[in-house]
Amino acid sequence: MKNRMDIFEITREPIDKLGLEKRLLTGGAGAIVTFDGVVRDNTKGRRVVSLQYEAYEPMAVREMRRIGDEIRQQWPDVERVGIIHRFGPLRISESSVVIVITSPHRRVAFEACRYAIDRLKQTVPIWKKEIFEDGEEWVEGQAPEVKE
């Protein structure tokens, strides 16, 4: 079920969205759908200054691969799957996660891309700290344990 041409990565560097699309696009694809999750400047009325993402990295990549396998089971026409998540400090408007799905037809690509981001939020061990003008807090899970 695994496709060696799929891409599942984590990085502490800015995500090259166009580069990821180029790496995944094939001649058989009639559709490429990209989800680009970017850092916004507010949450529930509070001004966000920046975000900090942390993860249990080996498990995060493993879970991303599992999402790719699930996509291939539900949408066998999908040609390629790419998921890259960024960790560390991120500024407003920077990409935190980019998901790319290629397939012969648009409906499949849209459905699989939406599924991928929803499953990522549910299963991948990622923690996000929002840094506000007046404080900070961990959201979407518990803060990671600090190793000393």
mmCIF file with all atom_site columns, C-alpha atoms in Angstrom:
data_model
loop_
_atom_site.group_PDB
_atom_site.id
_atom_site.type_symbol
_atom_site.label_atom_id
_atom_site.label_alt_id
_atom_site.label_comp_id
_atom_site.label_asym_id
_atom_site.label_entity_id
_atom_site.label_seq_id
_atom_site.pdbx_PDB_ins_code
_atom_site.Cartn_x
_atom_site.Cartn_y
_atom_site.Cartn_z
_atom_site.occupancy
_atom_site.B_iso_or_equiv
_atom_site.pdbx_formal_charge
_atom_site.auth_seq_id
_atom_site.auth_comp_id
_atom_site.auth_asym_id
_atom_site.auth_atom_id
_atom_site.pdbx_PDB_model_num
ATOM 1   C CA . MET A 1 1   ? 0.000   0.000  0.000   1.00 0.00 ? 1   MET A CA 1
ATOM 2   C CA . LYS A 1 2   ? 2.968   2.347  0.525   1.00 0.00 ? 2   LYS A CA 1
ATOM 3   C CA . ASN A 1 3   ? 4.072   4.512  -2.353  1.00 0.00 ? 3   ASN A CA 1
ATOM 4   C CA . ARG A 1 4   ? 7.786   5.286  -2.312  1.00 0.00 ? 4   ARG A CA 1
ATOM 5   C CA . MET A 1 5   ? 7.090   8.533  -4.139  1.00 0.00 ? 5   MET A CA 1
ATOM 6   C CA . ASP A 1 6   ? 4.957   9.919  -1.279  1.00 0.00 ? 6   ASP A CA 1
ATOM 7   C CA . ILE A 1 7   ? 6.615   12.478 1.004   1.00 0.00 ? 7   ILE A CA 1
ATOM 8   C CA . PHE A 1 8   ? 6.202   12.689 4.782   1.00 0.00 ? 8   PHE A CA 1
ATOM 9   C CA . GLU A 1 9   ? 8.585   15.047 6.524   1.00 0.00 ? 9   GLU A CA 1
ATOM 10  C CA . ILE A 1 10  ? 9.091   17.320 9.457   1.00 0.00 ? 10  ILE A CA 1
ATOM 11  C CA . THR A 1 11  ? 11.346  20.329 9.334   1.00 0.00 ? 11  THR A CA 1
ATOM 12  C CA . ARG A 1 12  ? 12.493  23.287 11.336  1.00 0.00 ? 12  ARG A CA 1
ATOM 13  C CA . GLU A 1 13  ? 13.069  25.277 8.133   1.00 0.00 ? 13  GLU A CA 1
ATOM 14  C CA . PRO A 1 14  ? 10.467  27.190 6.081   1.00 0.00 ? 14  PRO A CA 1
ATOM 15  C CA . ILE A 1 15  ? 8.388   24.821 3.937   1.00 0.00 ? 15  ILE A CA 1
ATOM 16  C CA . ASP A 1 16  ? 8.976   25.025 0.195   1.00 0.00 ? 16  ASP A CA 1
ATOM 17  C CA . LYS A 1 17  ? 5.367   24.608 -0.957  1.00 0.00 ? 17  LYS A CA 1
ATOM 18  C CA . LEU A 1 18  ? 6.077   24.947 -4.683  1.00 0.00 ? 18  LEU A CA 1
ATOM 19  C CA . GLY A 1 19  ? 9.016   22.569 -4.381  1.00 0.00 ? 19  GLY A CA 1
ATOM 20  C CA . LEU A 1 20  ? 6.788   19.981 -2.699  1.00 0.00 ? 20  LEU A CA 1
ATOM 21  C CA . GLU A 1 21  ? 4.191   20.321 -5.448  1.00 0.00 ? 21  GLU A CA 1
ATOM 22  C CA . LYS A 1 22  ? 6.864   19.832 -8.122  1.00 0.00 ? 22  LYS A CA 1
ATOM 23  C CA . ARG A 1 23  ? 8.265   16.760 -6.344  1.00 0.00 ? 23  ARG A CA 1
ATOM 24  C CA . LEU A 1 24  ? 4.804   15.142 -6.312  1.00 0.00 ? 24  LEU A CA 1
ATOM 25  C CA . LEU A 1 25  ? 3.334   16.130 -9.662  1.00 0.00 ? 25  LEU A CA 1
ATOM 26  C CA . THR A 1 26  ? 3.261   13.430 -12.341 1.00 0.00 ? 26  THR A CA 1
ATOM 27  C CA . GLY A 1 27  ? 2.097   13.360 -15.929 1.00 0.00 ? 27  GLY A CA 1
ATOM 28  C CA . GLY A 1 28  ? -0.937  11.304 -14.911 1.00 0.00 ? 28  GLY A CA 1
ATOM 29  C CA . ALA A 1 29  ? -2.239  13.900 -12.478 1.00 0.00 ? 29  ALA A CA 1
ATOM 30  C CA . GLY A 1 30  ? -5.073  16.099 -13.678 1.00 0.00 ? 30  GLY A CA 1
ATOM 31  C CA . ALA A 1 31  ? -5.442  17.705 -10.273 1.00 0.00 ? 31  ALA A CA 1
ATOM 32  C CA . ILE A 1 32  ? -3.165  18.930 -7.540  1.00 0.00 ? 32  ILE A CA 1
ATOM 33  C CA . VAL A 1 33  ? -4.747  20.182 -4.330  1.00 0.00 ? 33  VAL A CA 1
ATOM 34  C CA . THR A 1 34  ? -2.616  21.931 -1.736  1.00 0.00 ? 34  THR A CA 1
ATOM 35  C CA . PHE A 1 35  ? -3.556  22.859 1.801   1.00 0.00 ? 35  PHE A CA 1
ATOM 36  C CA . ASP A 1 36  ? -1.279  25.475 3.343   1.00 0.00 ? 36  ASP A CA 1
ATOM 37  C CA . GLY A 1 37  ? -1.880  26.015 7.049   1.00 0.00 ? 37  GLY A CA 1
ATOM 38  C CA . VAL A 1 38  ? -0.450  29.396 7.984   1.00 0.00 ? 38  VAL A CA 1
ATOM 39  C CA . VAL A 1 39  ? 0.018   31.218 11.284  1.00 0.00 ? 39  VAL A CA 1
ATOM 40  C CA . ARG A 1 40  ? -2.712  33.789 11.856  1.00 0.00 ? 40  ARG A CA 1
ATOM 41  C CA . ASP A 1 41  ? -2.435  36.903 14.001  1.00 0.00 ? 41  ASP A CA 1
ATOM 42  C CA . ASN A 1 42  ? -5.358  36.211 16.341  1.00 0.00 ? 42  ASN A CA 1
ATOM 43  C CA . THR A 1 43  ? -7.172  33.495 18.275  1.00 0.00 ? 43  THR A CA 1
ATOM 44  C CA . LYS A 1 44  ? -10.532 34.044 19.955  1.00 0.00 ? 44  LYS A CA 1
ATOM 45  C CA . GLY A 1 45  ? -10.023 37.795 20.035  1.00 0.00 ? 45  GLY A CA 1
ATOM 46  C CA . ARG A 1 46  ? -6.456  37.651 21.398  1.00 0.00 ? 46  ARG A CA 1
ATOM 47  C CA . ARG A 1 47  ? -3.566  39.039 19.374  1.00 0.00 ? 47  ARG A CA 1
ATOM 48  C CA . VAL A 1 48  ? -1.072  36.310 18.454  1.00 0.00 ? 48  VAL A CA 1
ATOM 49  C CA . VAL A 1 49  ? 2.594   37.317 18.169  1.00 0.00 ? 49  VAL A CA 1
ATOM 50  C CA . SER A 1 50  ? 3.987   33.914 17.099  1.00 0.00 ? 50  SER A CA 1
ATOM 51  C CA . LEU A 1 51  ? 3.568   30.146 17.473  1.00 0.00 ? 51  LEU A CA 1
ATOM 52  C CA . GLN A 1 52  ? 5.843   27.397 18.710  1.00 0.00 ? 52  GLN A CA 1
ATOM 53  C CA . TYR A 1 53  ? 5.270   23.833 17.464  1.00 0.00 ? 53  TYR A CA 1
ATOM 54  C CA . GLU A 1 54  ? 6.783   20.770 19.106  1.00 0.00 ? 54  GLU A CA 1
ATOM 55  C CA . ALA A 1 55  ? 6.294   17.089 18.394  1.00 0.00 ? 55  ALA A CA 1
ATOM 56  C CA . TYR A 1 56  ? 7.384   13.610 19.188  1.00 0.00 ? 56  TYR A CA 1
ATOM 57  C CA . GLU A 1 57  ? 9.227   13.482 15.872  1.00 0.00 ? 57  GLU A CA 1
ATOM 58  C CA . PRO A 1 58  ? 9.609   9.722  15.159  1.00 0.00 ? 58  PRO A CA 1
ATOM 59  C CA . MET A 1 59  ? 5.942   9.100  15.894  1.00 0.00 ? 59  MET A CA 1
ATOM 60  C CA . ALA A 1 60  ? 4.829   12.201 13.984  1.00 0.00 ? 60  ALA A CA 1
ATOM 61  C CA . VAL A 1 61  ? 6.343   10.940 10.714  1.00 0.00 ? 61  VAL A CA 1
ATOM 62  C CA . ARG A 1 62  ? 4.998   7.436  11.356  1.00 0.00 ? 62  ARG A CA 1
ATOM 63  C CA . GLU A 1 63  ? 1.491   8.824  11.860  1.00 0.00 ? 63  GLU A CA 1
ATOM 64  C CA . MET A 1 64  ? 1.773   10.931 8.698   1.00 0.00 ? 64  MET A CA 1
ATOM 65  C CA . ARG A 1 65  ? 2.646   7.759  6.754   1.00 0.00 ? 65  ARG A CA 1
ATOM 66  C CA . ARG A 1 66  ? -0.370  6.049  8.275   1.00 0.00 ? 66  ARG A CA 1
ATOM 67  C CA . ILE A 1 67  ? -2.563  8.903  7.058   1.00 0.00 ? 67  ILE A CA 1
ATOM 68  C CA . GLY A 1 68  ? -1.103  8.369  3.577   1.00 0.00 ? 68  GLY A CA 1
ATOM 69  C CA . ASP A 1 69  ? -1.981  4.659  3.791   1.00 0.00 ? 69  ASP A CA 1
ATOM 70  C CA . GLU A 1 70  ? -5.527  5.508  4.895   1.00 0.00 ? 70  GLU A CA 1
ATOM 71  C CA . ILE A 1 71  ? -5.889  7.901  1.953   1.00 0.00 ? 71  ILE A CA 1
ATOM 72  C CA . ARG A 1 72  ? -4.782  5.210  -0.485  1.00 0.00 ? 72  ARG A CA 1
ATOM 73  C CA . GLN A 1 73  ? -7.332  2.777  0.962   1.00 0.00 ? 73  GLN A CA 1
ATOM 74  C CA . GLN A 1 74  ? -10.204 5.259  0.659   1.00 0.00 ? 74  GLN A CA 1
ATOM 75  C CA . TRP A 1 75  ? -9.152  6.896  -2.609  1.00 0.00 ? 75  TRP A CA 1
ATOM 76  C CA . PRO A 1 76  ? -7.170  4.379  -4.702  1.00 0.00 ? 76  PRO A CA 1
ATOM 77  C CA . ASP A 1 77  ? -6.937  6.887  -7.581  1.00 0.00 ? 77  ASP A CA 1
ATOM 78  C CA . VAL A 1 78  ? -4.698  9.213  -5.565  1.00 0.00 ? 78  VAL A CA 1
ATOM 79  C CA . GLU A 1 79  ? -1.309  9.334  -7.259  1.00 0.00 ? 79  GLU A CA 1
ATOM 80  C CA . ARG A 1 80  ? 0.864   11.023 -4.629  1.00 0.00 ? 80  ARG A CA 1
ATOM 81  C CA . VAL A 1 81  ? 0.555   12.284 -1.066  1.00 0.00 ? 81  VAL A CA 1
ATOM 82  C CA . GLY A 1 82  ? 2.813   14.839 0.583   1.00 0.00 ? 82  GLY A CA 1
ATOM 83  C CA . ILE A 1 83  ? 2.689   16.122 4.148   1.00 0.00 ? 83  ILE A CA 1
ATOM 84  C CA . ILE A 1 84  ? 5.332   18.413 5.637   1.00 0.00 ? 84  ILE A CA 1
ATOM 85  C CA . HIS A 1 85  ? 4.943   19.941 9.097   1.00 0.00 ? 85  HIS A CA 1
ATOM 86  C CA . ARG A 1 86  ? 7.207   22.610 10.476  1.00 0.00 ? 86  ARG A CA 1
ATOM 87  C CA . PHE A 1 87  ? 8.332   22.723 14.105  1.00 0.00 ? 87  PHE A CA 1
ATOM 88  C CA . GLY A 1 88  ? 9.983   25.342 16.237  1.00 0.00 ? 88  GLY A CA 1
ATOM 89  C CA . PRO A 1 89  ? 9.121   29.053 16.273  1.00 0.00 ? 89  PRO A CA 1
ATOM 90  C CA . LEU A 1 90  ? 6.923   30.436 13.475  1.00 0.00 ? 90  LEU A CA 1
ATOM 91  C CA . ARG A 1 91  ? 5.971   34.014 12.663  1.00 0.00 ? 91  ARG A CA 1
ATOM 92  C CA . ILE A 1 92  ? 2.635   35.336 11.423  1.00 0.00 ? 92  ILE A CA 1
ATOM 93  C CA . SER A 1 93  ? 1.841   34.198 7.841   1.00 0.00 ? 93  SER A CA 1
ATOM 94  C CA . GLU A 1 94  ? 4.468   31.429 7.805   1.00 0.00 ? 94  GLU A CA 1
ATOM 95  C CA . SER A 1 95  ? 3.373   27.922 6.793   1.00 0.00 ? 95  SER A CA 1
ATOM 96  C CA . SER A 1 96  ? 3.090   25.438 9.638   1.00 0.00 ? 96  SER A CA 1
ATOM 97  C CA . VAL A 1 97  ? 1.830   22.510 7.556   1.00 0.00 ? 97  VAL A CA 1
ATOM 98  C CA . VAL A 1 98  ? 1.553   21.865 3.836   1.00 0.00 ? 98  VAL A CA 1
ATOM 99  C CA . ILE A 1 99  ? -0.389  18.936 2.400   1.00 0.00 ? 99  ILE A CA 1
ATOM 100 C CA . VAL A 1 100 ? -0.347  18.109 -1.308  1.00 0.00 ? 100 VAL A CA 1
ATOM 101 C CA . ILE A 1 101 ? -2.510  15.493 -3.017  1.00 0.00 ? 101 ILE A CA 1
ATOM 102 C CA . THR A 1 102 ? -2.254  14.636 -6.712  1.00 0.00 ? 102 THR A CA 1
ATOM 103 C CA . SER A 1 103 ? -4.788  12.553 -8.606  1.00 0.00 ? 103 SER A CA 1
ATOM 104 C CA . PRO A 1 104 ? -6.296  12.217 -12.068 1.00 0.00 ? 104 PRO A CA 1
ATOM 105 C CA . HIS A 1 105 ? -9.463  14.084 -10.966 1.00 0.00 ? 105 HIS A CA 1
ATOM 106 C CA . ARG A 1 106 ? -10.197 17.051 -8.702  1.00 0.00 ? 106 ARG A CA 1
ATOM 107 C CA . ARG A 1 107 ? -12.937 15.547 -6.500  1.00 0.00 ? 107 ARG A CA 1
ATOM 108 C CA . VAL A 1 108 ? -10.649 12.805 -5.213  1.00 0.00 ? 108 VAL A CA 1
ATOM 109 C CA . ALA A 1 109 ? -7.812  15.274 -4.601  1.00 0.00 ? 109 ALA A CA 1
ATOM 110 C CA . PHE A 1 110 ? -10.038 17.691 -2.650  1.00 0.00 ? 110 PHE A CA 1
ATOM 111 C CA . GLU A 1 111 ? -11.586 14.937 -0.526  1.00 0.00 ? 111 GLU A CA 1
ATOM 112 C CA . ALA A 1 112 ? -8.244  13.301 0.254   1.00 0.00 ? 112 ALA A CA 1
ATOM 113 C CA . CYS A 1 113 ? -6.617  16.629 1.135   1.00 0.00 ? 113 CYS A CA 1
ATOM 114 C CA . ARG A 1 114 ? -9.384  17.540 3.566   1.00 0.00 ? 114 ARG A CA 1
ATOM 115 C CA . TYR A 1 115 ? -9.178  14.081 5.109   1.00 0.00 ? 115 TYR A CA 1
ATOM 116 C CA . ALA A 1 116 ? -5.411  14.444 5.517   1.00 0.00 ? 116 ALA A CA 1
ATOM 117 C CA . ILE A 1 117 ? -5.550  17.703 7.508   1.00 0.00 ? 117 ILE A CA 1
ATOM 118 C CA . ASP A 1 118 ? -8.436  16.480 9.654   1.00 0.00 ? 118 ASP A CA 1
ATOM 119 C CA . ARG A 1 119 ? -6.615  13.209 10.496  1.00 0.00 ? 119 ARG A CA 1
ATOM 120 C CA . LEU A 1 120 ? -3.335  15.030 11.107  1.00 0.00 ? 120 LEU A CA 1
ATOM 121 C CA . LYS A 1 121 ? -5.054  17.186 13.743  1.00 0.00 ? 121 LYS A CA 1
ATOM 122 C CA . GLN A 1 122 ? -6.569  14.056 15.339  1.00 0.00 ? 122 GLN A CA 1
ATOM 123 C CA . THR A 1 123 ? -3.665  11.618 15.395  1.00 0.00 ? 123 THR A CA 1
ATOM 124 C CA . VAL A 1 124 ? -0.240  13.199 14.885  1.00 0.00 ? 124 VAL A CA 1
ATOM 125 C CA . PRO A 1 125 ? 1.531   14.032 18.188  1.00 0.00 ? 125 PRO A CA 1
ATOM 126 C CA . ILE A 1 126 ? 1.985   17.767 17.670  1.00 0.00 ? 126 ILE A CA 1
ATOM 127 C CA . TRP A 1 127 ? 1.734   20.486 20.306  1.00 0.00 ? 127 TRP A CA 1
ATOM 128 C CA . LYS A 1 128 ? 1.198   24.143 19.556  1.00 0.00 ? 128 LYS A CA 1
ATOM 129 C CA . LYS A 1 129 ? 2.028   27.024 21.866  1.00 0.00 ? 129 LYS A CA 1
ATOM 130 C CA . GLU A 1 130 ? 0.387   30.318 21.029  1.00 0.00 ? 130 GLU A CA 1
ATOM 131 C CA . ILE A 1 131 ? 2.392   33.330 22.116  1.00 0.00 ? 131 ILE A CA 1
ATOM 132 C CA . PHE A 1 132 ? 0.100   36.304 22.681  1.00 0.00 ? 132 PHE A CA 1
ATOM 133 C CA . GLU A 1 133 ? 0.865   39.930 23.442  1.00 0.00 ? 133 GLU A CA 1
ATOM 134 C CA . ASP A 1 134 ? -0.277  39.247 27.023  1.00 0.00 ? 134 ASP A CA 1
ATOM 135 C CA . GLY A 1 135 ? 0.928   35.683 27.670  1.00 0.00 ? 135 GLY A CA 1
ATOM 136 C CA . GLU A 1 136 ? 1.162   32.232 26.136  1.00 0.00 ? 136 GLU A CA 1
ATOM 137 C CA . GLU A 1 137 ? -0.581  28.841 26.270  1.00 0.00 ? 137 GLU A CA 1
ATOM 138 C CA . TRP A 1 138 ? -0.300  25.341 24.842  1.00 0.00 ? 138 TRP A CA 1
ATOM 139 C CA . VAL A 1 139 ? -3.280  24.251 22.743  1.00 0.00 ? 139 VAL A CA 1
ATOM 140 C CA . GLU A 1 140 ? -4.320  21.079 20.884  1.00 0.00 ? 140 GLU A CA 1
ATOM 141 C CA . GLY A 1 141 ? -2.870  18.672 23.420  1.00 0.00 ? 141 GLY A CA 1
ATOM 142 C CA . GLN A 1 142 ? -0.635  18.924 26.428  1.00 0.00 ? 142 GLN A CA 1
ATOM 143 C CA . ALA A 1 143 ? 2.696   20.670 26.537  1.00 0.00 ? 143 ALA A CA 1
ATOM 144 C CA . PRO A 1 144 ? 5.587   18.340 25.771  1.00 0.00 ? 144 PRO A CA 1
ATOM 145 C CA . GLU A 1 145 ? 7.741   17.158 28.642  1.00 0.00 ? 145 GLU A CA 1
ATOM 146 C CA . VAL A 1 146 ? 10.927  19.154 28.978  1.00 0.00 ? 146 VAL A CA 1
ATOM 147 C CA . LYS A 1 147 ? 14.093  17.038 28.869  1.00 0.00 ? 147 LYS A CA 1
ATOM 148 C CA . GLU A 1 148 ? 16.911  18.304 31.027  1.00 0.00 ? 148 GLU A CA 1
#
